Tab-separated table of C-alpha atoms (C1' of nucleotides) in Angstrom:
chain	number	residue	atom	x	y	z
A	1	MET	CA	0.072	0.036	0.054
A	2	ALA	CA	2.402	2.630	-1.086
A	3	ARG	CA	-0.469	5.142	-1.259
A	4	ALA	CA	0.067	8.920	-1.359
A	5	LEU	CA	-1.838	10.589	1.157
A	6	THR	CA	-2.161	14.419	1.378
A	7	ALA	CA	-2.997	16.216	4.649
A	8	LYS	CA	-6.328	16.866	3.484
A	9	GLY	CA	-6.894	13.312	2.375
A	10	ALA	CA	-5.610	11.967	5.716
A	11	ALA	CA	-8.184	14.195	7.399
A	12	THR	CA	-10.970	13.105	5.183
A	13	ARG	CA	-10.194	9.403	5.769
A	14	GLN	CA	-9.991	10.215	9.690
A	15	ARG	CA	-13.346	11.937	9.552
A	16	ILE	CA	-14.828	8.892	7.713
A	17	ILE	CA	-13.610	6.580	10.453
A	18	ASP	CA	-15.018	8.920	13.255
A	19	GLY	CA	-18.093	9.324	11.625
A	20	ALA	CA	-18.711	5.561	11.024
A	21	ALA	CA	-17.763	4.993	14.618
A	22	ALA	CA	-20.344	7.419	15.915
A	23	GLU	CA	-22.981	6.144	13.590
A	24	ILE	CA	-22.283	2.516	14.742
A	25	ARG	CA	-22.304	3.627	18.442
A	26	GLU	CA	-25.633	5.247	17.938
A	27	ARG	CA	-27.462	2.719	15.582
A	28	GLY	CA	-25.611	-0.571	15.558
A	29	VAL	CA	-23.239	-2.043	12.826
A	30	LEU	CA	-26.034	-3.848	11.127
A	31	THR	CA	-28.100	-0.997	10.528
A	32	THR	CA	-25.330	1.314	9.500
A	33	THR	CA	-25.058	1.630	5.887
A	34	LEU	CA	-22.100	3.145	3.598
A	35	ASP	CA	-24.643	5.876	2.537
A	36	ASP	CA	-25.407	6.716	6.194
A	37	VAL	CA	-21.712	7.113	6.822
A	38	CYS	CA	-21.357	9.302	3.514
A	39	ARG	CA	-24.422	11.512	4.696
A	40	ARG	CA	-23.067	11.912	8.094
A	41	THR	CA	-19.463	12.643	7.235
A	42	ALA	CA	-20.507	14.849	4.250
A	43	THR	CA	-18.550	12.585	1.866
A	44	SER	CA	-19.377	10.533	-1.131
A	45	LYS	CA	-19.291	6.951	-2.086
A	46	GLY	CA	-16.268	7.757	-4.327
A	47	GLN	CA	-14.115	9.053	-1.364
A	48	LEU	CA	-15.219	6.064	0.778
A	49	PHE	CA	-14.034	3.606	-1.749
A	50	HIS	CA	-10.917	5.812	-2.505
A	51	TYR	CA	-9.619	5.511	1.017
A	52	PHE	CA	-10.985	2.073	1.816
A	53	PRO	CA	-10.615	0.104	-1.536
A	54	ASP	CA	-11.999	-3.152	0.050
A	55	GLY	CA	-15.176	-1.548	1.005
A	56	ARG	CA	-17.211	-1.907	4.063
A	57	GLU	CA	-15.160	-4.667	5.699
A	58	GLN	CA	-12.014	-2.659	5.621
A	59	LEU	CA	-13.941	0.403	7.112
A	60	LEU	CA	-15.378	-1.607	9.855
A	61	LEU	CA	-11.911	-3.204	10.622
A	62	ALA	CA	-10.495	0.504	10.940
A	63	VAL	CA	-13.366	1.530	13.028
A	64	ALA	CA	-12.861	-1.507	15.421
A	65	GLU	CA	-9.173	-0.733	15.853
A	66	ARG	CA	-10.112	2.899	16.862
A	67	GLU	CA	-12.725	1.664	19.319
A	68	ALA	CA	-10.430	-0.870	20.779
A	69	GLU	CA	-7.993	1.971	21.490
A	70	ARG	CA	-10.743	3.888	23.250
A	71	VAL	CA	-11.642	0.954	25.449
A	72	LEU	CA	-8.212	1.269	27.154
A	73	GLU	CA	-7.777	4.972	26.809
A	74	ASP	CA	-11.206	5.518	28.812
A	75	GLN	CA	-9.658	3.393	31.667
A	76	GLN	CA	-6.615	5.502	31.997
A	77	PRO	CA	-4.937	7.056	33.947
A	78	HIS	CA	-6.233	4.646	36.469
A	79	LEU	CA	-5.447	1.363	34.714
A	80	GLY	CA	-1.895	2.234	34.395
A	81	ARG	CA	-1.411	3.074	38.117
A	82	LEU	CA	-2.921	0.324	40.093
A	83	THR	CA	-0.533	0.708	42.972
A	84	THR	CA	-2.971	1.347	45.855
A	85	TRP	CA	-6.356	0.169	46.911
A	86	ASP	CA	-7.808	3.708	46.280
A	87	ALA	CA	-6.361	3.391	42.752
A	88	TRP	CA	-8.202	0.027	42.168
A	89	GLN	CA	-11.355	1.706	43.435
A	90	ALA	CA	-11.122	4.553	41.174
A	91	TRP	CA	-10.402	2.272	38.309
A	92	ARG	CA	-13.578	0.193	39.089
A	93	ASP	CA	-15.697	3.558	39.261
A	94	ALA	CA	-14.206	4.626	35.961
A	95	VAL	CA	-15.135	1.420	34.175
A	96	VAL	CA	-18.622	1.345	35.576
A	97	LEU	CA	-19.132	5.002	34.660
A	98	ARG	CA	-17.868	4.526	31.123
A	99	TYR	CA	-20.164	1.691	30.323
A	100	GLN	CA	-23.090	3.123	32.041
A	101	GLN	CA	-22.597	6.222	29.855
A	102	GLN	CA	-22.283	4.206	26.659
A	103	GLY	CA	-25.371	2.244	27.544
A	104	MET	CA	-26.468	-0.621	25.548
A	105	ASN	CA	-24.304	-0.048	22.612
A	106	CYS	CA	-21.050	-1.749	22.520
A	107	PRO	CA	-19.735	-1.066	19.080
A	108	LEU	CA	-16.579	-3.190	19.530
A	109	GLY	CA	-18.591	-6.240	20.845
A	110	VAL	CA	-20.857	-6.047	17.808
A	111	LEU	CA	-18.125	-5.412	15.348
A	112	ILE	CA	-16.303	-8.398	16.678
A	113	THR	CA	-19.278	-10.553	16.453
A	114	GLU	CA	-19.798	-9.513	12.856
A	115	LEU	CA	-16.330	-9.407	11.573
A	116	GLY	CA	-14.583	-12.117	13.944
A	117	ARG	CA	-16.142	-14.942	12.142
A	118	SER	CA	-14.721	-14.154	8.716
A	119	THR	CA	-11.631	-12.105	8.957
A	120	PRO	CA	-8.720	-13.105	11.139
A	121	ALA	CA	-7.685	-9.587	11.082
A	122	ALA	CA	-10.579	-8.792	13.301
A	123	GLN	CA	-9.750	-11.611	15.610
A	124	ALA	CA	-6.317	-10.190	15.963
A	125	VAL	CA	-7.844	-6.776	17.100
A	126	THR	CA	-9.663	-8.396	19.867
A	127	GLY	CA	-6.781	-10.659	20.782
A	128	ARG	CA	-4.558	-7.655	21.182
A	129	LEU	CA	-6.989	-5.745	23.185
A	130	VAL	CA	-7.709	-8.586	25.599
A	131	GLU	CA	-3.955	-9.156	25.973
A	132	ARG	CA	-3.034	-5.447	26.716
A	133	TRP	CA	-5.958	-5.195	29.127
A	134	GLN	CA	-4.869	-8.371	30.968
A	135	TYR	CA	-1.285	-7.136	30.928
A	136	GLU	CA	-2.041	-3.797	32.753
A	137	LEU	CA	-4.154	-5.684	35.518
A	138	HIS	CA	-1.382	-8.357	35.748
A	139	ALA	CA	1.099	-5.378	36.272
A	140	GLY	CA	-1.219	-3.968	38.880
A	141	ILE	CA	-1.587	-7.138	40.815
A	142	ALA	CA	2.085	-7.916	40.750
A	143	GLY	CA	2.881	-4.411	41.992
A	144	MET	CA	0.572	-4.996	44.815
A	145	GLN	CA	2.122	-8.153	45.619
A	146	ARG	CA	5.636	-6.658	45.767
A	147	SER	CA	4.416	-4.119	48.235
A	148	GLY	CA	2.943	-6.907	50.208
A	149	ARG	CA	-0.709	-5.806	49.940
A	150	ILE	CA	-1.664	-8.947	47.989
A	151	ALA	CA	-0.391	-12.331	48.869
A	152	ALA	CA	2.449	-13.446	46.865
A	153	GLU	CA	0.998	-16.985	46.363
A	154	LEU	CA	-1.832	-15.712	44.077
A	155	ASP	CA	-1.449	-16.498	40.427
A	156	ALA	CA	-1.332	-13.006	39.186
A	157	GLY	CA	-1.800	-13.989	35.529
A	158	ARG	CA	-4.755	-16.249	35.840
A	159	THR	CA	-6.294	-13.564	38.230
A	160	ALA	CA	-6.021	-10.919	35.731
A	161	ALA	CA	-7.316	-13.112	33.008
A	162	ALA	CA	-10.335	-13.895	35.254
A	163	MET	CA	-10.812	-10.228	35.893
A	164	VAL	CA	-10.798	-9.203	32.348
A	165	ALA	CA	-13.604	-11.902	31.680
A	166	ALA	CA	-15.645	-10.762	34.473
A	167	VAL	CA	-15.509	-7.243	33.395
A	168	GLN	CA	-16.247	-8.220	29.773
A	169	GLY	CA	-19.210	-10.439	30.991
A	170	GLY	CA	-20.510	-7.483	32.970
A	171	VAL	CA	-20.435	-5.233	30.023
A	172	THR	CA	-22.156	-7.734	27.660
A	173	ILE	CA	-24.992	-8.194	30.270
A	174	LEU	CA	-25.185	-4.538	30.673
A	175	MET	CA	-25.535	-4.444	26.887
A	176	SER	CA	-28.388	-6.589	26.620
A	177	THR	CA	-30.352	-5.805	29.801
A	178	GLY	CA	-29.620	-2.317	30.435
A	179	SER	CA	-28.633	-2.891	34.091
A	180	SER	CA	-25.066	-2.356	35.435
A	181	ALA	CA	-25.576	-4.564	38.371
A	182	HIS	CA	-23.730	-7.419	37.112
A	183	LEU	CA	-20.737	-5.240	35.960
A	184	GLU	CA	-20.727	-3.720	39.405
A	185	ALA	CA	-20.951	-7.212	41.260
A	186	ALA	CA	-18.260	-8.435	38.882
A	187	LEU	CA	-15.875	-5.776	39.669
A	188	ASP	CA	-16.588	-5.528	43.310
A	189	THR	CA	-16.153	-9.294	43.839
A	190	SER	CA	-12.846	-9.208	41.967
A	191	LEU	CA	-11.497	-6.562	44.217
A	192	LEU	CA	-12.882	-8.339	47.237
A	193	PHE	CA	-11.032	-11.450	46.165
A	194	LEU	CA	-7.713	-9.423	45.734
A	195	ARG	CA	-8.316	-8.160	49.287
A	196	LEU	CA	-9.227	-11.627	50.679
A	197	SER	CA	-6.339	-13.403	49.319
A	198	ARG	CA	-3.900	-11.506	51.592
B	1	MET	CA	-52.767	-15.754	18.228
B	2	ALA	CA	-55.859	-17.783	18.139
B	3	ARG	CA	-54.226	-20.034	15.639
B	4	ALA	CA	-55.263	-23.419	14.718
B	5	LEU	CA	-52.365	-25.648	14.392
B	6	THR	CA	-52.562	-29.150	13.440
B	7	ALA	CA	-50.213	-31.915	14.575
B	8	LYS	CA	-48.308	-31.870	11.352
B	9	GLY	CA	-48.269	-27.951	11.318
B	10	ALA	CA	-46.746	-27.881	14.848
B	11	ALA	CA	-44.100	-30.344	13.657
B	12	THR	CA	-43.320	-28.363	10.610
B	13	ARG	CA	-43.017	-25.181	12.712
B	14	GLN	CA	-40.694	-27.046	15.174
B	15	ARG	CA	-38.615	-28.371	12.255
B	16	ILE	CA	-38.134	-24.829	10.877
B	17	ILE	CA	-36.901	-23.585	14.305
B	18	ASP	CA	-34.494	-26.494	14.703
B	19	GLY	CA	-33.288	-26.272	11.230
B	20	ALA	CA	-32.832	-22.415	11.706
B	21	ALA	CA	-30.969	-22.986	14.955
B	22	ALA	CA	-28.539	-25.454	13.290
B	23	GLU	CA	-27.928	-23.370	10.385
B	24	ILE	CA	-27.152	-20.389	12.631
B	25	ARG	CA	-24.905	-22.517	14.864
B	26	GLU	CA	-22.960	-23.585	11.965
B	27	ARG	CA	-22.886	-20.361	9.754
B	28	GLY	CA	-23.719	-17.532	11.840
B	29	VAL	CA	-26.987	-15.344	11.933
B	30	LEU	CA	-25.845	-12.854	9.486
B	31	THR	CA	-25.091	-15.239	6.740
B	32	THR	CA	-28.177	-17.501	7.455
B	33	THR	CA	-30.928	-16.558	4.891
B	34	LEU	CA	-34.404	-17.608	4.986
B	35	ASP	CA	-33.736	-19.613	1.677
B	36	ASP	CA	-30.993	-21.416	3.498
B	37	VAL	CA	-33.413	-22.454	6.243
B	38	CYS	CA	-35.998	-23.578	3.669
B	39	ARG	CA	-33.415	-25.640	1.822
B	40	ARG	CA	-32.271	-27.267	5.046
B	41	THR	CA	-35.595	-28.025	6.577
B	42	ALA	CA	-37.292	-28.943	3.124
B	43	THR	CA	-39.895	-26.463	3.408
B	44	SER	CA	-40.743	-23.465	1.118
B	45	LYS	CA	-41.156	-19.713	1.775
B	46	GLY	CA	-44.813	-20.136	1.893
B	47	GLN	CA	-44.494	-22.257	4.972
B	48	LEU	CA	-42.146	-20.292	6.553
B	49	PHE	CA	-44.390	-17.100	6.444
B	50	HIS	CA	-47.316	-19.191	7.259
B	51	TYR	CA	-45.776	-20.061	10.656
B	52	PHE	CA	-43.849	-16.795	11.165
B	53	PRO	CA	-46.139	-14.097	9.729
B	54	ASP	CA	-43.731	-11.425	10.886
B	55	GLY	CA	-40.902	-13.169	8.929
B	56	ARG	CA	-37.254	-13.244	9.814
B	57	GLU	CA	-37.399	-11.374	13.086
B	58	GLN	CA	-40.062	-13.561	14.535
B	59	LEU	CA	-38.212	-16.710	13.505
B	60	LEU	CA	-34.939	-15.468	14.938
B	61	LEU	CA	-36.831	-14.691	18.176
B	62	ALA	CA	-38.177	-18.132	18.400
B	63	VAL	CA	-34.559	-19.589	17.689
B	64	ALA	CA	-33.129	-17.465	20.487
B	65	GLU	CA	-35.800	-18.734	22.956
B	66	ARG	CA	-34.742	-22.416	22.069
B	67	GLU	CA	-31.119	-21.412	22.451
B	68	ALA	CA	-31.707	-19.857	25.795
B	69	GLU	CA	-33.240	-23.081	27.080
B	70	ARG	CA	-30.236	-25.151	25.777
B	71	VAL	CA	-27.839	-22.924	27.673
B	72	LEU	CA	-29.290	-23.950	30.946
B	73	GLU	CA	-30.144	-27.509	30.021
B	74	ASP	CA	-26.538	-28.310	28.906
B	75	GLN	CA	-25.435	-27.333	32.363
B	76	GLN	CA	-27.732	-29.886	33.939
B	77	PRO	CA	-27.836	-31.888	36.139
B	78	HIS	CA	-24.831	-30.275	37.725
B	79	LEU	CA	-26.160	-26.655	37.710
B	80	GLY	CA	-29.213	-27.820	39.831
B	81	ARG	CA	-27.134	-29.808	42.552
B	82	LEU	CA	-24.389	-27.643	43.647
B	83	THR	CA	-24.299	-28.967	47.136
B	84	THR	CA	-20.664	-30.139	47.294
B	85	TRP	CA	-17.226	-28.939	46.047
B	86	ASP	CA	-17.267	-32.030	43.627
B	87	ALA	CA	-20.548	-30.904	42.172
B	88	TRP	CA	-19.090	-27.314	41.539
B	89	GLN	CA	-16.122	-28.753	39.850
B	90	ALA	CA	-18.262	-30.883	37.758
B	91	TRP	CA	-20.309	-27.990	36.751
B	92	ARG	CA	-17.203	-26.173	35.813
B	93	ASP	CA	-15.921	-28.958	33.651
B	94	ALA	CA	-19.367	-29.080	31.982
B	95	VAL	CA	-19.387	-25.507	31.125
B	96	VAL	CA	-15.984	-25.413	29.839
B	97	LEU	CA	-16.485	-28.650	27.765
B	98	ARG	CA	-19.695	-27.339	26.313
B	99	TYR	CA	-18.423	-24.183	24.955
B	100	GLN	CA	-15.074	-25.654	23.799
B	101	GLN	CA	-17.287	-27.738	21.667
B	102	GLN	CA	-19.450	-25.011	20.367
B	103	GLY	CA	-16.244	-23.245	19.577
B	104	MET	CA	-16.434	-19.732	18.247
B	105	ASN	CA	-20.163	-19.880	17.545
B	106	CYS	CA	-22.414	-18.350	20.153
B	107	PRO	CA	-25.697	-18.361	18.387
B	108	LEU	CA	-27.404	-16.790	21.434
B	109	GLY	CA	-24.926	-13.945	21.717
B	110	VAL	CA	-25.132	-12.805	18.127
B	111	LEU	CA	-28.879	-13.282	18.160
B	112	ILE	CA	-29.101	-10.807	21.248
B	113	THR	CA	-26.853	-8.286	19.676
B	114	GLU	CA	-28.685	-8.420	16.403
B	115	LEU	CA	-32.222	-8.506	18.062
B	116	GLY	CA	-31.603	-6.760	21.266
B	117	ARG	CA	-31.263	-3.183	19.980
B	118	SER	CA	-34.579	-3.162	18.283
B	119	THR	CA	-36.880	-5.604	20.065
B	120	PRO	CA	-37.684	-5.584	23.785
B	121	ALA	CA	-38.904	-9.097	23.389
B	122	ALA	CA	-35.432	-10.396	22.597
B	123	GLN	CA	-34.137	-8.264	25.709
B	124	ALA	CA	-36.790	-10.157	27.802
B	125	VAL	CA	-35.202	-13.453	26.577
B	126	THR	CA	-31.669	-12.454	27.708
B	127	GLY	CA	-33.132	-11.105	31.054
B	128	ARG	CA	-34.950	-14.162	31.946
B	129	LEU	CA	-31.921	-16.334	31.206
B	130	VAL	CA	-29.503	-14.285	33.366
B	131	GLU	CA	-31.968	-14.288	35.885
B	132	ARG	CA	-32.527	-18.084	36.073
B	133	TRP	CA	-28.827	-18.858	35.648
B	134	GLN	CA	-27.888	-16.498	38.674
B	135	TYR	CA	-30.745	-17.931	40.708
B	136	GLU	CA	-29.321	-21.409	40.299
B	137	LEU	CA	-25.952	-20.268	41.320
B	138	HIS	CA	-27.412	-18.307	44.218
B	139	ALA	CA	-29.313	-21.315	45.276
B	140	GLY	CA	-25.874	-23.341	45.307
B	141	ILE	CA	-24.048	-20.841	47.201
B	142	ALA	CA	-26.699	-20.569	49.981
B	143	GLY	CA	-26.916	-24.313	50.106
B	144	MET	CA	-23.136	-24.372	50.841
B	145	GLN	CA	-23.542	-21.584	53.368
B	146	ARG	CA	-26.191	-23.468	55.173
B	147	SER	CA	-24.022	-26.654	55.333
B	148	GLY	CA	-21.102	-24.362	56.581
B	149	ARG	CA	-18.699	-24.874	53.734
B	150	ILE	CA	-19.070	-21.134	52.534
B	151	ALA	CA	-18.839	-18.307	55.003
B	152	ALA	CA	-22.302	-16.978	55.875
B	153	GLU	CA	-21.253	-13.379	55.508
B	154	LEU	CA	-20.632	-13.835	51.868
B	155	ASP	CA	-23.304	-11.941	49.808
B	156	ALA	CA	-24.649	-14.882	47.899
B	157	GLY	CA	-26.743	-12.796	45.432
B	158	ARG	CA	-23.950	-10.431	44.403
B	159	THR	CA	-21.453	-13.337	44.094
B	160	ALA	CA	-23.796	-15.316	41.919
B	161	ALA	CA	-24.166	-12.249	39.794
B	162	ALA	CA	-20.441	-11.816	39.421
B	163	MET	CA	-20.081	-15.473	38.609
B	164	VAL	CA	-22.683	-15.243	35.691
B	165	ALA	CA	-20.793	-12.159	34.375
B	166	ALA	CA	-17.433	-13.957	34.774
B	167	VAL	CA	-18.689	-16.995	32.765
B	168	GLN	CA	-20.460	-14.912	30.238
B	169	GLY	CA	-17.063	-12.957	29.651
B	170	GLY	CA	-15.096	-16.018	29.356
B	171	VAL	CA	-17.470	-17.330	26.730
B	172	THR	CA	-17.326	-13.835	24.834
B	173	ILE	CA	-13.510	-13.966	24.811
B	174	LEU	CA	-13.549	-17.707	23.732
B	175	MET	CA	-15.895	-16.653	20.958
B	176	SER	CA	-13.523	-14.204	19.556
B	177	THR	CA	-10.310	-15.458	20.272
B	178	GLY	CA	-11.027	-19.293	20.028
B	179	SER	CA	-9.119	-19.744	23.570
B	180	SER	CA	-10.900	-21.030	26.475
B	181	ALA	CA	-8.139	-19.922	28.791
B	182	HIS	CA	-10.104	-16.990	30.102
B	183	LEU	CA	-13.244	-18.971	30.636
B	184	GLU	CA	-11.253	-21.469	32.691
B	185	ALA	CA	-9.508	-18.678	34.589
B	186	ALA	CA	-12.819	-17.030	35.353
B	187	LEU	CA	-14.420	-20.306	36.613
B	188	ASP	CA	-11.463	-21.341	38.536
B	189	THR	CA	-11.030	-18.036	40.229
B	190	SER	CA	-14.638	-17.848	41.120
B	191	LEU	CA	-14.495	-21.406	42.773
B	192	LEU	CA	-11.248	-20.476	44.532
B	193	PHE	CA	-13.105	-17.235	45.833
B	194	LEU	CA	-15.931	-19.329	47.234
B	195	ARG	CA	-13.506	-21.410	48.810
B	196	LEU	CA	-11.300	-18.616	50.320
B	197	SER	CA	-14.080	-16.847	51.889
B	198	ARG	CA	-14.599	-19.458	54.340
C	1	DC	C1'	1.514	28.794	-14.133
C	2	DC	C1'	1.003	24.055	-15.756
C	3	DT	C1'	0.693	19.334	-15.328
C	4	DA	C1'	0.123	15.197	-12.967
C	5	DA	C1'	-1.759	13.103	-9.108
C	6	DA	C1'	-5.116	13.188	-5.572
C	7	DA	C1'	-9.606	14.424	-3.903
C	8	DT	C1'	-14.624	14.722	-4.655
C	9	DA	C1'	-19.151	13.941	-6.457
C	10	DG	C1'	-22.950	11.380	-7.382
C	11	DA	C1'	-25.364	8.514	-11.138
C	12	DC	C1'	-25.583	3.967	-12.133
C	13	DC	C1'	-25.299	-1.240	-11.741
C	14	DC	C1'	-26.427	-5.458	-9.864
C	15	DG	C1'	-27.158	-9.235	-6.804
C	16	DC	C1'	-29.328	-10.710	-2.843
C	17	DA	C1'	-32.533	-11.842	0.317
C	18	DA	C1'	-36.884	-10.619	2.573
C	19	DG	C1'	-41.475	-10.779	1.602
C	20	DT	C1'	-45.885	-11.509	-1.495
C	21	DC	C1'	-49.195	-14.249	-3.749
C	22	DC	C1'	-51.860	-17.550	-5.542
C	23	DA	C1'	-52.719	-22.067	-6.936
C	24	DG	C1'	-52.844	-26.770	-5.558
C	25	DA	C1'	-52.498	-30.657	-2.205
C	26	DA	C1'	-53.462	-32.810	2.198
C	27	DT	C1'	-56.244	-32.544	6.240
C	28	DC	C1'	-59.954	-31.972	9.349
C	29	DC	C1'	-64.729	-31.955	10.782
C	30	DT	C1'	-69.850	-33.439	10.855
D	1	DA	C1'	-68.893	-37.352	1.070
D	2	DG	C1'	-67.832	-32.843	0.811
D	3	DG	C1'	-66.945	-28.189	2.177
D	4	DA	C1'	-63.915	-25.575	5.061
D	5	DT	C1'	-59.419	-25.131	6.589
D	6	DT	C1'	-54.881	-25.739	6.922
D	7	DC	C1'	-50.606	-26.756	4.672
D	8	DT	C1'	-47.382	-26.646	0.924
D	9	DG	C1'	-44.709	-25.088	-3.382
D	10	DG	C1'	-42.275	-21.877	-5.707
D	11	DA	C1'	-42.532	-18.263	-8.908
D	12	DC	C1'	-42.401	-13.298	-8.692
D	13	DT	C1'	-41.800	-8.618	-6.922
D	14	DT	C1'	-39.391	-5.173	-4.455
D	15	DG	C1'	-36.094	-2.431	-2.212
D	16	DC	C1'	-31.930	-1.808	-0.166
D	17	DG	C1'	-27.234	-1.567	-0.132
D	18	DG	C1'	-22.457	-2.515	-1.388
D	19	DG	C1'	-19.719	-1.671	-5.207
D	20	DT	C1'	-18.223	0.547	-9.968
D	21	DC	C1'	-17.470	4.265	-13.107
D	22	DT	C1'	-16.466	8.485	-14.951
D	23	DA	C1'	-16.384	13.277	-14.906
D	24	DT	C1'	-15.074	17.314	-12.513
D	25	DT	C1'	-12.468	20.084	-9.089
D	26	DT	C1'	-8.540	20.685	-5.986
D	27	DT	C1'	-3.836	20.394	-4.468
D	28	DA	C1'	1.318	19.567	-4.979
D	29	DG	C1'	5.354	21.010	-6.583
D	30	DG	C1'	8.734	22.014	-10.052
DNA sequence: CCTAAAATAGACCCGCAAGTCCAGAATCCT
DNA sequence: AGGATTCTGGACTTGCGGGTCTATTTTAGG
């Protein structure tokens, strides 16, 4: 892809991704058409296929990558500094708040279910996200172990994996029921577990 | 729906649901067309719309209800008899096995994400499933508390909610990455938590 | 400036799949 | 038996949306 891209072109391309992401967040992947994206971003089909020659699928993948970034960004700066119990609590609150605000639309989740089956590229996006997320939690737990606030015997890697799963599940349930009760229970129970292990 | 339904008619209707469910399990909701279902179940468009006047959406909802039943059925008899640690372990193994076999296709999950946004009926299906699932786990925990194997102070309801979320998340990650590591970590950590609390 | 490349516009094509319709076969009921 | 009802088949319509094509405008840069 030795593609020449002027500043204006790059801006348009980004505008398309952002607009598509917003549209998807509001109305879902399935009901979002390329014409919708064009209307919203004040672009034309020509431009869309100019910047995404492989069409819809390529655009969705770009959106998925962007949304995956957001997932982690929105947990910062807490996620990167899980060195005290207060920090863990702040992180927990940030996660709950973020997903309560997003409500029942999880663009990333739907994108993955739509793309994941066919494209290995989409699977890679999810894989990397889960990996990074788990890595951050792992680092947090390990740090707390070093400072003696969590028992050293605890398997930090497995516990981090379990926490990622718990949050993911809480979000999924929030998505389909509208209630954040499960997400909160999952987070609180996870934190309680970390405390208990000591 | 004061609809007359002969025995033959009811059988055909069921055959359509089963065939659609199988097709969806194999190839996904998005790529399953009504013609696919007709071909597989040796029926015609006429029949399909005869039994599901509201078309595709109504059929998908019926399939979702059926799949929701399966989710709980496949965890039995373990889920109903969580009275010993061995039983919990057997349940854990059953869940892991079931989803490993299902692989990356979670018909229910995709059905919900496709239907959930629009239809409140689909939301109700999910809601009921989560509720019943959580109820069973709650009962199991409460029983273990009564027999003194789990600390009485533990909030059984919230813990059950957290476990449902954890399993759900593990399944979601299994779906998009193909690895059951997170599901297993989530289940094992949950059980460890129950044991630890004592 | 002037030219080549990139950006933009939007009309058009085309296939697919949901949904319609009607005719004919099987069945129920009394 | 026979009329009503339900069941079945499949050809047909229709709309939507992804993707193509070409003409025009804008920008880069020498």
